[in-house]
């Protein structure tokens, strides 16, 4: 048992505070006999998914990942109260003991450990080949997904491909983003060949999911820090594959923006979900805590964890998308007060409310990690920044997202408007800000385009301010102290 805990704590480079020191044995499978069976391989995969979904422990079914993106210009947090970990991100002063950072870090490495067990053993597993291939495809996807989040948050990170403990992991060195992205791309390409067109259940990826994330990875690689501009063409091509085959993969836009965020716990998945991490109130530690309390104001029994930055809200274009994005009047009874009279004096995000305004932090709703409109904007931006500039298909992709958010009769953008390629690409980036407000997207756009400083330069005086001048060093978070204190190589 001691060895098991050591593996979870040190070898998988996780667990710092007491909340994360629970003995979770999912995915910790030893020996060839266990993983030589199809059931054993499936169990290892279950352990990988578990790393992405542990309420209040690690992963993405609680708001830690949202907190870690507060350096963008769309979301802020309470200036006092018990939100110290949240404020560190918004003020660009992230500590090595930040629990929100640690929760994402630990969850991703737990997922990677389970995925490694599958990837390193599935070729020797006895069973139905078609099913084994799908299990392996999901493992490659999960590992790529996890490393994608890790390198975007932390930059240079430990690159672990072993599934079992060895003493070498105690002295592992950091790998560069280029090395990490090479593995991510390779994993997603393998996932493309192994996954089915139809996902096994709502919380699993399919071929379209792998292609969509590969397109997003290429778009990111074209920006900071790698700046591999040739990846724009690859991003556009891969996103176009998803768009052209969206019906095969089961992807589609909802008819209205409000329908995307009805947040009905009885609905398992929406057509816009490219990949989601499902939540279940009936399972131990698997309910989703990102909805409800965390994004509700104190006047409605909420925790005031995250709400809209004032300049972002004020500049947001009027229309059905703005109406569905923000909550501007508060109160659970008949009496309502405008946001200007609330305790925090900020609008809140309606899109994280639960249907019926249920006040809870445990709900059977998914954390959607990519929506189909994201794919449309990847194509539009990448085509604009790549060879030849934006084509009609790029304008069509952007207008699908844009027109749904604006009032009826709003003029679509056309080639006749005479936008340069750069102007069109910037219009796409701005559209993404509106479309995915408070969805953990804006921060990554600002980082890859090196616009973090500009986005934080003119904050409202009523929002939290950076503690000191922002530099590129603030684009990445420090690795958790739980790792660097054990392995000095991670301080280099």
Coordinates of C-alpha atoms in Angstrom, one line a residue:
X1 CA 0.0 0.0 0.0
X2 CA 2.9 2.4 0.7
X3 CA 4.2 1.7 -2.7
X4 CA 0.8 2.5 -4.2
X5 CA 0.6 5.9 -2.5
X6 CA 4.2 6.7 -3.5
X7 CA 3.3 6.0 -7.1
X8 CA 0.3 8.2 -7.0
X9 CA 2.1 11.0 -5.1
X10 CA 5.5 11.0 -6.6
X11 CA 5.7 9.0 -9.8
X12 CA 2.6 10.7 -11.2
X13 CA 3.9 14.0 -9.9
X14 CA 0.7 15.0 -8.2
X15 CA -0.9 15.6 -4.8
X16 CA 0.2 18.5 -2.7
X17 CA -2.5 19.5 -0.2
X18 CA -4.6 17.1 1.9
X19 CA -7.6 17.2 -0.4
X20 CA -5.6 15.4 -3.1
X21 CA -4.0 12.7 -0.9
X22 CA -6.9 10.3 -1.1
X23 CA -5.9 6.8 -2.1
X24 CA -7.4 6.5 -5.6
X25 CA -6.3 3.2 -7.1
X26 CA -8.1 3.6 -10.4
X27 CA -5.7 3.0 -13.2
X28 CA -2.9 1.7 -10.9
X29 CA -2.7 -1.7 -12.5
X30 CA 0.4 -3.8 -12.2
X31 CA 1.8 -6.7 -14.2
X32 CA 1.1 -8.1 -17.7
X33 CA -1.6 -10.5 -16.5
X34 CA -4.1 -7.8 -15.6
X35 CA -3.6 -5.7 -18.8
X36 CA -3.5 -8.8 -21.0
X37 CA -7.3 -9.0 -20.7
X38 CA -9.8 -6.8 -22.3
X39 CA -11.6 -6.2 -19.0
X40 CA -8.3 -5.2 -17.4
X41 CA -7.5 -2.8 -20.2
X42 CA -11.0 -1.2 -19.8
X43 CA -10.4 -0.8 -16.1
X44 CA -7.1 1.0 -16.8
X45 CA -9.0 3.3 -19.2
X46 CA -11.6 4.0 -16.5
X47 CA -8.8 5.0 -14.2
X48 CA -7.6 7.5 -16.9
X49 CA -11.1 9.1 -17.1
X50 CA -11.3 9.2 -13.4
X51 CA -8.3 11.5 -13.4
X52 CA -10.3 14.1 -15.4
X53 CA -13.4 13.9 -13.2
X54 CA -13.1 13.9 -9.4
X55 CA -15.3 16.5 -7.7
X56 CA -13.3 18.9 -5.5
X57 CA -10.2 16.6 -5.9
X58 CA -8.8 17.0 -9.4
X59 CA -9.7 17.3 -13.1
X60 CA -12.4 19.3 -14.7
X61 CA -15.8 18.8 -13.0
X62 CA -15.1 21.5 -10.5
X63 CA -14.1 25.1 -11.3
X64 CA -10.3 24.9 -10.8
X65 CA -9.7 25.1 -14.5
X66 CA -11.9 28.1 -14.7
X67 CA -10.0 29.8 -11.9
X68 CA -6.7 29.1 -13.7
X69 CA -7.9 31.2 -16.7
X70 CA -8.8 34.3 -14.8
X71 CA -5.8 36.2 -16.3
X72 CA -8.0 36.8 -19.4
X73 CA -10.2 39.8 -19.7
X74 CA -13.6 38.1 -19.5
X75 CA -13.7 36.8 -15.9
X76 CA -12.8 38.1 -12.4
X77 CA -13.4 37.1 -8.8
X78 CA -14.2 38.5 -5.4
X79 CA -11.6 41.0 -4.1
X80 CA -11.8 39.6 -0.6
X81 CA -13.6 36.6 1.0
X82 CA -11.9 33.2 0.7
X83 CA -10.9 33.6 -2.9
X84 CA -7.2 33.9 -2.5
X85 CA -6.4 31.1 -4.9
X86 CA -8.7 32.6 -7.5
X87 CA -7.2 36.1 -7.1
X88 CA -3.7 34.8 -7.6
X89 CA -4.5 34.0 -11.3
X90 CA -6.4 37.3 -11.9
X91 CA -3.5 39.3 -10.4
X92 CA -0.7 37.3 -12.0
X93 CA 0.8 36.2 -8.7
X94 CA 0.3 32.4 -8.8
X95 CA 2.1 30.5 -6.0
X96 CA 3.6 27.1 -6.1
X97 CA 1.0 25.9 -3.5
X98 CA -2.1 27.2 -5.3
X99 CA -4.7 24.4 -4.9
X100 CA -6.6 25.3 -8.1
X101 CA -3.5 24.9 -10.1
X102 CA -2.6 21.7 -8.3
X103 CA -6.1 20.2 -9.0
X104 CA -5.7 20.5 -12.8
X105 CA -2.1 19.4 -12.7
X106 CA -2.7 16.3 -10.5
X107 CA -5.8 15.3 -12.5
X108 CA -4.1 15.5 -15.8
X109 CA -1.2 13.4 -14.6
X110 CA -3.5 10.8 -13.1
X111 CA -5.3 10.6 -16.4
X112 CA -1.9 10.2 -18.2
X113 CA -0.9 7.4 -15.9
X114 CA -4.0 5.4 -16.7
X115 CA -3.7 6.2 -20.4
X116 CA 0.0 5.1 -20.4
X117 CA -1.1 1.7 -18.9
X118 CA -3.4 1.2 -21.9
X119 CA -1.1 2.5 -24.6
X120 CA 1.9 0.4 -23.4
X121 CA -0.1 -2.8 -23.2
X122 CA -3.0 -2.9 -25.6
X123 CA -1.1 -4.6 -28.4
X124 CA -0.7 -7.6 -26.2
X125 CA -4.3 -7.7 -24.9
X126 CA -6.5 -10.7 -25.8
X127 CA -10.0 -9.9 -26.8
X128 CA -12.1 -8.3 -29.5
X129 CA -9.8 -6.3 -31.7
X130 CA -12.3 -3.7 -32.7
X131 CA -13.1 -3.0 -29.0
X132 CA -9.4 -3.0 -28.0
X133 CA -8.7 -0.5 -30.7
X134 CA -11.4 1.8 -29.4
X135 CA -10.0 1.5 -25.9
X136 CA -6.5 2.4 -27.2
X137 CA -7.9 5.3 -29.2
X138 CA -9.6 6.8 -26.2
X139 CA -6.3 6.4 -24.2
X140 CA -4.3 8.2 -26.9
X141 CA -6.9 11.0 -26.9
X142 CA -7.0 11.3 -23.1
X143 CA -3.2 11.5 -22.9
X144 CA -3.1 14.1 -25.7
X145 CA -5.9 16.1 -24.0
X146 CA -4.1 16.0 -20.7
X147 CA -0.7 17.0 -22.0
X148 CA -2.3 19.8 -24.0
X149 CA -3.8 21.4 -20.9
X150 CA -0.5 20.9 -19.0
X151 CA 1.9 22.4 -21.4
X152 CA -0.4 25.4 -22.1
X153 CA -0.6 26.1 -18.4
X154 CA 2.9 25.2 -17.3
X155 CA 5.1 25.3 -20.4
X156 CA 8.1 23.0 -19.7
X157 CA 6.7 19.9 -17.9
X158 CA 7.7 16.4 -17.0
X159 CA 6.9 14.1 -20.0
X160 CA 5.9 10.8 -18.5
X161 CA 5.1 7.8 -20.8
X162 CA 5.6 5.0 -18.3
X163 CA 2.6 3.4 -16.7
X164 CA 4.5 1.8 -13.7
X165 CA 6.6 3.3 -11.0
X166 CA 10.4 3.4 -11.3
X167 CA 13.0 5.4 -9.4
X168 CA 13.8 7.3 -12.5
X169 CA 10.6 9.3 -12.1
X170 CA 12.1 10.8 -8.9
X171 CA 14.7 12.6 -11.0
X172 CA 12.8 13.2 -14.2
X173 CA 13.6 16.5 -16.0
X174 CA 11.3 18.9 -17.7
X175 CA 10.6 18.6 -21.4
X176 CA 10.1 21.6 -23.7
X177 CA 6.7 22.5 -25.2
X178 CA 8.0 21.4 -28.6
X179 CA 8.7 17.9 -27.2
X180 CA 5.3 17.8 -25.5
X181 CA 3.5 18.9 -28.6
X182 CA 5.2 16.2 -30.7
X183 CA 3.7 13.6 -28.4
X184 CA 0.3 15.3 -28.4
X185 CA 0.1 15.4 -32.2
X186 CA 1.2 11.8 -32.5
X187 CA -1.4 10.7 -30.0
X188 CA -4.2 12.5 -31.7
X189 CA -3.2 11.1 -35.1
X190 CA -3.3 7.6 -33.6
X191 CA -6.7 8.4 -32.0
X192 CA -8.0 9.4 -35.4
X193 CA -7.2 5.9 -36.8
X194 CA -8.5 4.0 -33.8
X195 CA -11.7 5.8 -32.6
X196 CA -15.1 5.2 -34.2
X197 CA -17.3 7.8 -35.8
X198 CA -19.9 7.2 -33.0
X199 CA -18.8 7.6 -29.5
X200 CA -19.4 4.8 -27.0
X201 CA -21.2 7.1 -24.6
X202 CA -21.6 10.9 -24.2
X203 CA -18.4 11.3 -22.1
X204 CA -16.1 9.7 -24.7
X205 CA -14.4 11.0 -27.8
X206 CA -15.0 9.9 -31.4
X207 CA -13.0 10.4 -34.6
X208 CA -14.4 14.0 -34.9
X209 CA -13.2 14.8 -31.4
X210 CA -9.7 13.8 -32.2
X211 CA -9.7 15.8 -35.4
X212 CA -11.1 18.8 -33.7
X213 CA -8.5 18.8 -31.0
X214 CA -5.8 18.2 -33.5
X215 CA -7.0 21.3 -35.4
X216 CA -6.9 23.3 -32.1
X217 CA -3.4 22.0 -31.3
X218 CA -2.1 23.1 -34.7
X219 CA -3.6 26.5 -34.2
X220 CA -1.9 26.8 -30.9
X221 CA 1.4 25.6 -32.2
X222 CA 1.3 28.4 -34.8
X223 CA 1.3 30.9 -32.0
X224 CA 3.4 31.5 -28.9
X225 CA 5.6 29.9 -27.8
X226 CA 6.4 27.7 -30.8
X227 CA 5.3 30.2 -33.5
X228 CA 5.3 27.5 -36.2
X229 CA 3.3 29.5 -38.8
X230 CA 3.1 26.5 -41.2
X231 CA 0.6 24.9 -38.7
X232 CA -2.1 27.4 -39.7
X233 CA -2.7 25.5 -43.0
X234 CA -2.8 22.2 -41.1
X235 CA -5.2 23.6 -38.6
X236 CA -7.5 24.9 -41.3
X237 CA -7.4 21.6 -43.2
X238 CA -8.1 19.5 -40.1
X239 CA -11.0 21.7 -38.9
X240 CA -12.5 21.6 -42.5
X241 CA -12.5 17.8 -42.2
X242 CA -14.6 18.1 -39.1
X243 CA -16.9 20.6 -40.6
X244 CA -17.4 18.6 -43.8
X245 CA -18.2 15.4 -41.9
X246 CA -20.1 17.0 -38.9
X247 CA -23.2 14.9 -39.5
X248 CA -21.1 11.7 -39.4
X249 CA -19.6 12.7 -36.1
X250 CA -22.9 13.9 -34.7
X251 CA -21.9 17.6 -34.4
X252 CA -24.2 20.5 -35.1
X253 CA -25.0 24.0 -33.9
X254 CA -28.0 24.4 -31.6
X255 CA -30.7 26.6 -33.2
X256 CA -30.3 29.3 -30.6
X257 CA -27.5 30.3 -28.2
X258 CA -29.9 30.1 -25.2
X259 CA -30.6 26.5 -26.0
X260 CA -26.9 25.7 -25.6
X261 CA -27.1 26.8 -21.9
X262 CA -30.5 25.5 -20.7
X263 CA -28.3 23.3 -18.5
X264 CA -30.9 20.6 -18.0
X265 CA -29.5 17.8 -15.8
X266 CA -31.8 15.4 -17.7
X267 CA -30.0 16.0 -21.0
X268 CA -26.9 13.8 -21.3
X269 CA -25.3 15.6 -24.3
X270 CA -26.0 18.3 -26.9
X271 CA -25.1 18.2 -30.6
X272 CA -22.5 21.0 -30.0
X273 CA -20.5 18.9 -27.6
X274 CA -17.3 17.8 -29.4
X275 CA -15.9 16.4 -26.2
X276 CA -17.2 16.5 -22.7
X277 CA -16.4 15.2 -19.2
X278 CA -19.7 13.9 -17.8
X279 CA -20.9 14.4 -14.3
X280 CA -23.0 12.1 -12.2
X281 CA -24.7 12.9 -8.9
X282 CA -25.2 9.2 -8.2
X283 CA -21.5 8.3 -8.3
X284 CA -18.9 8.9 -5.6
X285 CA -17.1 12.2 -6.3
X286 CA -18.4 12.4 -9.9
X287 CA -21.0 15.2 -9.6
X288 CA -20.1 18.4 -11.4
X289 CA -19.5 21.4 -9.2
X290 CA -18.7 23.9 -12.0
X291 CA -22.4 24.9 -12.2
X292 CA -24.6 26.6 -9.6
X293 CA -23.1 27.9 -6.4
X294 CA -19.7 28.7 -7.8
X295 CA -21.0 31.2 -10.4
X296 CA -24.0 32.6 -8.5
X297 CA -24.0 35.8 -6.4
X298 CA -24.3 35.7 -2.7
X299 CA -27.8 37.2 -3.0
X300 CA -28.9 33.9 -4.5
X301 CA -27.0 31.6 -2.2
X302 CA -23.9 31.5 -4.4
X303 CA -20.3 31.7 -3.6
X304 CA -19.2 34.7 -5.8
X305 CA -16.3 32.7 -7.2
X306 CA -16.3 34.1 -10.7
X307 CA -18.2 36.8 -12.6
X308 CA -17.8 39.1 -15.6
X309 CA -15.2 41.8 -15.9
X310 CA -16.9 45.2 -16.3
X311 CA -15.2 46.4 -19.5
X312 CA -15.9 43.0 -21.2
X313 CA -19.5 43.1 -20.2
X314 CA -20.0 46.7 -21.3
X315 CA -18.4 46.1 -24.7
X316 CA -20.3 42.8 -25.4
X317 CA -22.6 43.3 -28.4
X318 CA -26.3 43.4 -27.6
X319 CA -28.4 40.5 -28.8
X320 CA -29.6 37.0 -27.9
X321 CA -26.1 35.8 -27.0
X322 CA -25.5 38.6 -24.5
X323 CA -28.9 38.0 -23.0
X324 CA -28.1 34.3 -22.5
X325 CA -24.6 34.8 -21.4
X326 CA -25.1 37.1 -18.4
X327 CA -27.3 37.3 -15.4
X328 CA -27.9 41.0 -14.6
X329 CA -30.7 40.9 -12.0
X330 CA -30.4 38.9 -8.8
X331 CA -32.8 37.4 -6.3
X332 CA -34.5 34.0 -5.9
X333 CA -37.8 35.5 -5.0
X334 CA -40.1 38.0 -6.7
X335 CA -37.9 40.9 -5.7
X336 CA -34.9 41.4 -7.9
X337 CA -32.0 43.9 -7.8
X338 CA -29.9 45.1 -10.7
X339 CA -26.2 44.0 -10.7
X340 CA -25.2 47.6 -10.0
X341 CA -26.8 47.3 -6.5
X342 CA -25.4 43.9 -5.7
X343 CA -22.7 43.2 -3.2
X344 CA -20.0 42.7 -5.8
X345 CA -21.5 45.2 -8.3
X346 CA -20.8 42.9 -11.2
X347 CA -22.9 40.9 -13.7
X348 CA -22.7 37.1 -13.4
X349 CA -22.5 34.4 -16.0
X350 CA -26.0 33.0 -16.7
X351 CA -24.5 30.2 -18.8
X352 CA -23.3 28.4 -15.6
X353 CA -26.7 28.5 -13.9
X354 CA -28.6 25.2 -13.6
X355 CA -32.1 24.9 -15.1
X356 CA -34.6 26.2 -12.6
X357 CA -31.9 28.3 -10.8
X358 CA -31.1 25.3 -8.5
X359 CA -28.7 26.3 -5.8
X360 CA -26.3 23.4 -5.5
X361 CA -22.7 22.4 -6.3
X362 CA -23.4 18.8 -7.2
X363 CA -25.3 18.2 -10.4
X364 CA -25.4 15.7 -13.3
X365 CA -24.2 18.1 -16.0
X366 CA -21.1 17.7 -18.2
X367 CA -18.0 20.0 -18.4
X368 CA -18.0 20.5 -22.2
X369 CA -14.3 20.9 -23.1
X370 CA -15.0 21.9 -26.7
X371 CA -18.1 23.0 -28.6
X372 CA -18.7 22.7 -32.3
X373 CA -18.5 26.5 -32.8
X374 CA -15.0 26.3 -31.7
X375 CA -14.2 24.2 -34.7
X376 CA -15.8 26.7 -37.0
X377 CA -13.7 29.5 -35.6
X378 CA -10.6 27.4 -35.8
X379 CA -11.1 27.0 -39.5
X380 CA -12.0 30.7 -40.0
X381 CA -9.0 32.1 -38.2
X382 CA -6.5 29.5 -39.4
X383 CA -7.6 30.0 -43.0
X384 CA -7.2 33.7 -42.7
X385 CA -3.7 33.4 -41.2
X386 CA -2.6 30.7 -43.6
X387 CA -2.0 30.4 -47.3
X388 CA -4.3 32.5 -49.5
X389 CA -6.2 34.2 -46.7
X390 CA -9.9 33.8 -45.8
X391 CA -12.1 32.2 -48.5
X392 CA -15.9 32.0 -48.7
X393 CA -15.9 28.9 -46.5
X394 CA -14.1 30.9 -43.8
X395 CA -16.7 33.7 -43.9
X396 CA -19.5 31.1 -43.8
X397 CA -18.0 29.4 -40.8
X398 CA -17.6 32.7 -38.9
X399 CA -21.1 33.9 -39.9
X400 CA -22.7 30.7 -38.5
X401 CA -21.4 31.6 -35.1
X402 CA -21.8 35.3 -35.4
X403 CA -25.3 35.5 -36.7
X404 CA -26.7 33.3 -34.0
X405 CA -25.4 35.7 -31.3
X406 CA -26.6 39.0 -32.9
X407 CA -30.1 40.4 -33.3
X408 CA -32.2 39.2 -36.2
X409 CA -31.3 41.0 -39.4
X410 CA -27.7 41.7 -38.4
X411 CA -25.6 42.0 -41.5
X412 CA -23.2 39.1 -42.1
X413 CA -19.6 39.7 -43.0
X414 CA -18.8 39.2 -46.7
X415 CA -15.7 39.3 -48.9
X416 CA -17.1 42.5 -50.3
X417 CA -16.4 44.2 -46.9
X418 CA -12.8 44.4 -47.9
X419 CA -11.3 43.1 -44.7
X420 CA -7.6 42.2 -44.9
X421 CA -6.6 38.7 -43.8
X422 CA -5.3 40.1 -40.5
X423 CA -8.5 42.1 -39.9
X424 CA -10.6 39.1 -40.6
X425 CA -8.5 36.9 -38.3
X426 CA -8.8 39.5 -35.5
X427 CA -12.6 39.5 -36.0
X428 CA -12.7 35.8 -35.5
X429 CA -10.6 36.0 -32.3
X430 CA -13.0 38.7 -31.0
X431 CA -16.0 36.5 -32.0
X432 CA -14.5 33.7 -30.0
X433 CA -14.2 36.0 -27.0
X434 CA -18.0 36.7 -27.1
X435 CA -19.0 33.1 -28.0
X436 CA -16.9 31.4 -25.4
X437 CA -17.0 33.9 -22.6
X438 CA -16.2 32.2 -19.2
X439 CA -15.6 28.9 -21.0
X440 CA -11.9 28.6 -20.4
X441 CA -11.1 29.7 -23.9
X442 CA -10.2 33.4 -23.9
X443 CA -7.0 32.9 -21.8
X444 CA -5.4 30.5 -24.3
X445 CA -6.2 32.8 -27.2
X446 CA -4.5 35.7 -25.5
X447 CA -1.5 33.6 -24.7
X448 CA -0.9 32.2 -28.1
X449 CA -1.4 35.6 -29.7
X450 CA 0.8 37.3 -27.1
X451 CA -2.0 39.7 -26.1
X452 CA -2.2 39.0 -22.4
X453 CA -0.5 42.3 -21.5
X454 CA -2.8 44.4 -23.8
X455 CA -5.9 42.7 -22.5
X456 CA -5.1 43.6 -18.9
X457 CA -3.8 47.1 -19.6
X458 CA -7.1 48.9 -19.4
X459 CA -9.1 47.1 -16.7
X460 CA -12.0 48.8 -15.0
X461 CA -10.8 50.3 -11.7
X462 CA -13.5 48.3 -10.1
X463 CA -11.9 45.0 -11.2
X464 CA -8.8 43.3 -9.7
X465 CA -5.6 44.7 -11.1
X466 CA -2.3 42.9 -11.8
X467 CA 0.0 43.1 -8.8
X468 CA 3.0 44.0 -11.0
X469 CA 3.9 44.4 -14.7
X470 CA 3.0 41.4 -16.8
X471 CA 5.7 39.6 -18.7
X472 CA 6.0 36.4 -20.7
X473 CA 7.0 34.7 -17.5
X474 CA 3.4 35.1 -16.4
X475 CA 2.1 33.2 -19.3
X476 CA 2.9 30.0 -17.5
X477 CA 2.3 28.9 -13.9
X478 CA 5.0 27.5 -11.6
X479 CA 5.0 23.8 -11.1
X480 CA 3.4 22.7 -7.8
X481 CA 5.7 22.7 -4.8
X482 CA 4.7 19.1 -4.1
X483 CA 6.8 18.1 -7.1
X484 CA 9.6 20.7 -7.1
X485 CA 10.4 20.0 -3.4
X486 CA 10.9 16.3 -4.1
X487 CA 12.7 16.6 -7.5
X488 CA 15.2 19.4 -7.8
X489 CA 15.4 18.8 -11.6
X490 CA 12.0 20.4 -11.9
X491 CA 13.3 23.7 -10.6
X492 CA 15.7 24.0 -13.6

